[in-house]
């Protein structure tokens, strides 16, 4: 039986990290976690990481698509935070960010790791950005690296 699994180390990978500025007090912690995981665990060189800042989570898919279309990157890590408020705005932004990023991954055939927090309140966001619930930015970075290696393994079967 041939079993394919992706390793996490990808020292030659070229990674784009696209991050929303809105809710930056949370997103910067996600970014720190992602970059730390890429460098320390994934062994990605600093020169192979490109950081792109966008206004908010809604803009992540368009920029991720442009990055994917450039063919300069092996994976994209999308980071942001959408916190539920008193209006339907949350559903629109979170839904479009999620489905848009998924479409980019499938259509461009490139790993797009979903590191966008969709939380009920600020406390949940803080917990997922490096406290009680770990750092979802780091987790997204590791997913991107594993997917790069898994797709390469599939191509080499």
mmCIF file with all atom_site columns, C-alpha atoms in Angstrom, residues 37-147:
data_model
loop_
_atom_site.group_PDB
_atom_site.id
_atom_site.type_symbol
_atom_site.label_atom_id
_atom_site.label_alt_id
_atom_site.label_comp_id
_atom_site.label_asym_id
_atom_site.label_entity_id
_atom_site.label_seq_id
_atom_site.pdbx_PDB_ins_code
_atom_site.Cartn_x
_atom_site.Cartn_y
_atom_site.Cartn_z
_atom_site.occupancy
_atom_site.B_iso_or_equiv
_atom_site.pdbx_formal_charge
_atom_site.auth_seq_id
_atom_site.auth_comp_id
_atom_site.auth_asym_id
_atom_site.auth_atom_id
_atom_site.pdbx_PDB_model_num
ATOM 1   C CA . UNK A 1 37  ? 6.262   28.283 12.458  1.00 0.00 ? 37  UNK A CA 1
ATOM 2   C CA . UNK A 1 38  ? 7.452   28.859 8.897   1.00 0.00 ? 38  UNK A CA 1
ATOM 3   C CA . UNK A 1 39  ? 11.003  29.645 9.968   1.00 0.00 ? 39  UNK A CA 1
ATOM 4   C CA . UNK A 1 40  ? 11.527  27.478 13.034  1.00 0.00 ? 40  UNK A CA 1
ATOM 5   C CA . UNK A 1 41  ? 9.520   24.369 12.179  1.00 0.00 ? 41  UNK A CA 1
ATOM 6   C CA . UNK A 1 42  ? 9.267   24.613 8.395   1.00 0.00 ? 42  UNK A CA 1
ATOM 7   C CA . UNK A 1 43  ? 12.860  25.861 8.017   1.00 0.00 ? 43  UNK A CA 1
ATOM 8   C CA . UNK A 1 44  ? 11.713  28.390 5.410   1.00 0.00 ? 44  UNK A CA 1
ATOM 9   C CA . UNK A 1 45  ? 14.279  31.076 4.696   1.00 0.00 ? 45  UNK A CA 1
ATOM 10  C CA . UNK A 1 46  ? 13.325  34.645 5.563   1.00 0.00 ? 46  UNK A CA 1
ATOM 11  C CA . UNK A 1 47  ? 13.903  35.713 1.946   1.00 0.00 ? 47  UNK A CA 1
ATOM 12  C CA . UNK A 1 48  ? 11.303  33.157 0.823   1.00 0.00 ? 48  UNK A CA 1
ATOM 13  C CA . UNK A 1 49  ? 8.488   34.742 2.837   1.00 0.00 ? 49  UNK A CA 1
ATOM 14  C CA . UNK A 1 50  ? 6.516   37.636 1.322   1.00 0.00 ? 50  UNK A CA 1
ATOM 15  C CA . UNK A 1 51  ? 4.106   39.601 3.503   1.00 0.00 ? 51  UNK A CA 1
ATOM 16  C CA . UNK A 1 52  ? 1.146   41.398 1.899   1.00 0.00 ? 52  UNK A CA 1
ATOM 17  C CA . UNK A 1 53  ? -1.219  43.582 3.933   1.00 0.00 ? 53  UNK A CA 1
ATOM 18  C CA . UNK A 1 54  ? -4.826  44.169 2.854   1.00 0.00 ? 54  UNK A CA 1
ATOM 19  C CA . UNK A 1 55  ? -7.525  46.359 4.437   1.00 0.00 ? 55  UNK A CA 1
ATOM 20  C CA . UNK A 1 56  ? -9.728  43.564 5.800   1.00 0.00 ? 56  UNK A CA 1
ATOM 21  C CA . UNK A 1 57  ? -10.731 39.904 5.607   1.00 0.00 ? 57  UNK A CA 1
ATOM 22  C CA . UNK A 1 58  ? -13.091 40.578 2.697   1.00 0.00 ? 58  UNK A CA 1
ATOM 23  C CA . UNK A 1 59  ? -10.119 41.586 0.529   1.00 0.00 ? 59  UNK A CA 1
ATOM 24  C CA . UNK A 1 60  ? -8.088  38.442 1.258   1.00 0.00 ? 60  UNK A CA 1
ATOM 25  C CA . UNK A 1 61  ? -9.436  36.303 -1.632  1.00 0.00 ? 61  UNK A CA 1
ATOM 26  C CA . UNK A 1 62  ? -8.705  38.839 -4.377  1.00 0.00 ? 62  UNK A CA 1
ATOM 27  C CA . UNK A 1 63  ? -5.137  39.377 -3.246  1.00 0.00 ? 63  UNK A CA 1
ATOM 28  C CA . UNK A 1 64  ? -4.635  35.642 -2.678  1.00 0.00 ? 64  UNK A CA 1
ATOM 29  C CA . UNK A 1 65  ? -5.810  35.056 -6.244  1.00 0.00 ? 65  UNK A CA 1
ATOM 30  C CA . UNK A 1 66  ? -3.380  37.629 -7.646  1.00 0.00 ? 66  UNK A CA 1
ATOM 31  C CA . UNK A 1 67  ? -0.555  36.034 -5.642  1.00 0.00 ? 67  UNK A CA 1
ATOM 32  C CA . UNK A 1 68  ? -1.519  32.561 -6.852  1.00 0.00 ? 68  UNK A CA 1
ATOM 33  C CA . UNK A 1 69  ? -1.744  33.724 -10.453 1.00 0.00 ? 69  UNK A CA 1
ATOM 34  C CA . UNK A 1 70  ? 1.772   35.164 -10.230 1.00 0.00 ? 70  UNK A CA 1
ATOM 35  C CA . UNK A 1 71  ? 3.126   31.585 -9.989  1.00 0.00 ? 71  UNK A CA 1
ATOM 36  C CA . UNK A 1 72  ? 5.847   32.929 -7.659  1.00 0.00 ? 72  UNK A CA 1
ATOM 37  C CA . UNK A 1 73  ? 4.647   31.116 -4.537  1.00 0.00 ? 73  UNK A CA 1
ATOM 38  C CA . UNK A 1 74  ? 4.250   27.512 -3.454  1.00 0.00 ? 74  UNK A CA 1
ATOM 39  C CA . UNK A 1 75  ? 1.522   28.360 -0.918  1.00 0.00 ? 75  UNK A CA 1
ATOM 40  C CA . UNK A 1 76  ? -0.440  31.231 0.556   1.00 0.00 ? 76  UNK A CA 1
ATOM 41  C CA . UNK A 1 77  ? -1.255  31.732 4.219   1.00 0.00 ? 77  UNK A CA 1
ATOM 42  C CA . UNK A 1 78  ? -4.304  33.975 4.717   1.00 0.00 ? 78  UNK A CA 1
ATOM 43  C CA . UNK A 1 79  ? -4.652  35.640 8.120   1.00 0.00 ? 79  UNK A CA 1
ATOM 44  C CA . UNK A 1 80  ? -7.410  37.789 9.546   1.00 0.00 ? 80  UNK A CA 1
ATOM 45  C CA . UNK A 1 81  ? -10.065 38.110 12.217  1.00 0.00 ? 81  UNK A CA 1
ATOM 46  C CA . UNK A 1 82  ? -13.809 38.590 11.875  1.00 0.00 ? 82  UNK A CA 1
ATOM 47  C CA . UNK A 1 83  ? -15.626 39.169 15.169  1.00 0.00 ? 83  UNK A CA 1
ATOM 48  C CA . UNK A 1 84  ? -19.408 38.864 15.326  1.00 0.00 ? 84  UNK A CA 1
ATOM 49  C CA . UNK A 1 85  ? -21.220 42.106 16.019  1.00 0.00 ? 85  UNK A CA 1
ATOM 50  C CA . UNK A 1 86  ? -24.821 43.132 16.245  1.00 0.00 ? 86  UNK A CA 1
ATOM 51  C CA . UNK A 1 87  ? -25.499 43.065 12.493  1.00 0.00 ? 87  UNK A CA 1
ATOM 52  C CA . UNK A 1 88  ? -25.338 40.555 9.629   1.00 0.00 ? 88  UNK A CA 1
ATOM 53  C CA . UNK A 1 89  ? -22.005 42.029 8.520   1.00 0.00 ? 89  UNK A CA 1
ATOM 54  C CA . UNK A 1 90  ? -20.163 39.131 10.187  1.00 0.00 ? 90  UNK A CA 1
ATOM 55  C CA . UNK A 1 91  ? -21.850 36.515 7.989   1.00 0.00 ? 91  UNK A CA 1
ATOM 56  C CA . UNK A 1 92  ? -21.093 38.380 4.783   1.00 0.00 ? 92  UNK A CA 1
ATOM 57  C CA . UNK A 1 93  ? -17.440 39.043 5.539   1.00 0.00 ? 93  UNK A CA 1
ATOM 58  C CA . UNK A 1 94  ? -16.650 35.650 7.087   1.00 0.00 ? 94  UNK A CA 1
ATOM 59  C CA . UNK A 1 95  ? -18.540 33.772 4.380   1.00 0.00 ? 95  UNK A CA 1
ATOM 60  C CA . UNK A 1 96  ? -16.949 35.610 1.487   1.00 0.00 ? 96  UNK A CA 1
ATOM 61  C CA . UNK A 1 97  ? -13.463 35.308 2.953   1.00 0.00 ? 97  UNK A CA 1
ATOM 62  C CA . UNK A 1 98  ? -13.917 31.581 3.493   1.00 0.00 ? 98  UNK A CA 1
ATOM 63  C CA . UNK A 1 99  ? -15.497 30.691 0.171   1.00 0.00 ? 99  UNK A CA 1
ATOM 64  C CA . UNK A 1 100 ? -13.261 33.064 -1.771  1.00 0.00 ? 100 UNK A CA 1
ATOM 65  C CA . UNK A 1 101 ? -10.071 31.602 -0.347  1.00 0.00 ? 101 UNK A CA 1
ATOM 66  C CA . UNK A 1 102 ? -11.339 28.096 -1.000  1.00 0.00 ? 102 UNK A CA 1
ATOM 67  C CA . UNK A 1 103 ? -12.055 28.999 -4.613  1.00 0.00 ? 103 UNK A CA 1
ATOM 68  C CA . UNK A 1 104 ? -8.550  30.377 -5.031  1.00 0.00 ? 104 UNK A CA 1
ATOM 69  C CA . UNK A 1 105 ? -7.020  27.132 -3.764  1.00 0.00 ? 105 UNK A CA 1
ATOM 70  C CA . UNK A 1 106 ? -9.093  24.929 -6.040  1.00 0.00 ? 106 UNK A CA 1
ATOM 71  C CA . UNK A 1 107 ? -8.961  27.081 -9.165  1.00 0.00 ? 107 UNK A CA 1
ATOM 72  C CA . UNK A 1 108 ? -5.273  27.996 -8.919  1.00 0.00 ? 108 UNK A CA 1
ATOM 73  C CA . UNK A 1 109 ? -4.240  24.568 -7.592  1.00 0.00 ? 109 UNK A CA 1
ATOM 74  C CA . UNK A 1 110 ? -2.116  26.053 -4.844  1.00 0.00 ? 110 UNK A CA 1
ATOM 75  C CA . UNK A 1 111 ? -2.422  25.532 -1.084  1.00 0.00 ? 111 UNK A CA 1
ATOM 76  C CA . UNK A 1 112 ? -4.238  28.445 0.549   1.00 0.00 ? 112 UNK A CA 1
ATOM 77  C CA . UNK A 1 113 ? -4.207  27.986 4.307   1.00 0.00 ? 113 UNK A CA 1
ATOM 78  C CA . UNK A 1 114 ? -7.198  29.475 6.111   1.00 0.00 ? 114 UNK A CA 1
ATOM 79  C CA . UNK A 1 115 ? -5.919  31.376 9.131   1.00 0.00 ? 115 UNK A CA 1
ATOM 80  C CA . UNK A 1 116 ? -8.941  33.645 9.445   1.00 0.00 ? 116 UNK A CA 1
ATOM 81  C CA . UNK A 1 117 ? -10.526 33.652 12.877  1.00 0.00 ? 117 UNK A CA 1
ATOM 82  C CA . UNK A 1 118 ? -14.312 33.830 12.879  1.00 0.00 ? 118 UNK A CA 1
ATOM 83  C CA . UNK A 1 119 ? -15.281 34.359 16.493  1.00 0.00 ? 119 UNK A CA 1
ATOM 84  C CA . UNK A 1 120 ? -18.245 35.379 18.593  1.00 0.00 ? 120 UNK A CA 1
ATOM 85  C CA . UNK A 1 121 ? -16.274 37.907 20.639  1.00 0.00 ? 121 UNK A CA 1
ATOM 86  C CA . UNK A 1 122 ? -12.875 39.474 21.255  1.00 0.00 ? 122 UNK A CA 1
ATOM 87  C CA . UNK A 1 123 ? -12.050 37.022 24.036  1.00 0.00 ? 123 UNK A CA 1
ATOM 88  C CA . UNK A 1 124 ? -12.366 34.049 21.666  1.00 0.00 ? 124 UNK A CA 1
ATOM 89  C CA . UNK A 1 125 ? -10.159 35.821 19.140  1.00 0.00 ? 125 UNK A CA 1
ATOM 90  C CA . UNK A 1 126 ? -7.478  36.472 21.742  1.00 0.00 ? 126 UNK A CA 1
ATOM 91  C CA . UNK A 1 127 ? -7.592  32.820 22.845  1.00 0.00 ? 127 UNK A CA 1
ATOM 92  C CA . UNK A 1 128 ? -6.992  31.650 19.264  1.00 0.00 ? 128 UNK A CA 1
ATOM 93  C CA . UNK A 1 129 ? -4.206  34.132 18.567  1.00 0.00 ? 129 UNK A CA 1
ATOM 94  C CA . UNK A 1 130 ? -1.664  32.706 20.954  1.00 0.00 ? 130 UNK A CA 1
ATOM 95  C CA . UNK A 1 131 ? -3.160  32.074 24.380  1.00 0.00 ? 131 UNK A CA 1
ATOM 96  C CA . UNK A 1 132 ? -5.401  29.220 25.589  1.00 0.00 ? 132 UNK A CA 1
ATOM 97  C CA . UNK A 1 133 ? -6.401  27.825 22.202  1.00 0.00 ? 133 UNK A CA 1
ATOM 98  C CA . UNK A 1 134 ? -2.954  28.013 20.602  1.00 0.00 ? 134 UNK A CA 1
ATOM 99  C CA . UNK A 1 135 ? -2.080  30.202 17.648  1.00 0.00 ? 135 UNK A CA 1
ATOM 100 C CA . UNK A 1 136 ? -4.189  29.628 14.561  1.00 0.00 ? 136 UNK A CA 1
ATOM 101 C CA . UNK A 1 137 ? -1.675  31.601 12.475  1.00 0.00 ? 137 UNK A CA 1
ATOM 102 C CA . UNK A 1 138 ? 1.013   29.040 13.302  1.00 0.00 ? 138 UNK A CA 1
ATOM 103 C CA . UNK A 1 139 ? -1.400  26.221 12.534  1.00 0.00 ? 139 UNK A CA 1
ATOM 104 C CA . UNK A 1 140 ? -2.259  27.737 9.146   1.00 0.00 ? 140 UNK A CA 1
ATOM 105 C CA . UNK A 1 141 ? 1.431   28.084 8.278   1.00 0.00 ? 141 UNK A CA 1
ATOM 106 C CA . UNK A 1 142 ? 2.057   24.425 9.110   1.00 0.00 ? 142 UNK A CA 1
ATOM 107 C CA . UNK A 1 143 ? -0.942  23.385 6.997   1.00 0.00 ? 143 UNK A CA 1
ATOM 108 C CA . UNK A 1 144 ? 0.481   25.329 4.040   1.00 0.00 ? 144 UNK A CA 1
ATOM 109 C CA . UNK A 1 145 ? 3.855   23.604 4.344   1.00 0.00 ? 145 UNK A CA 1
ATOM 110 C CA . UNK A 1 146 ? 2.336   20.151 4.711   1.00 0.00 ? 146 UNK A CA 1
ATOM 111 C CA . UNK A 1 147 ? 0.120   20.714 1.682   1.00 0.00 ? 147 UNK A CA 1
#
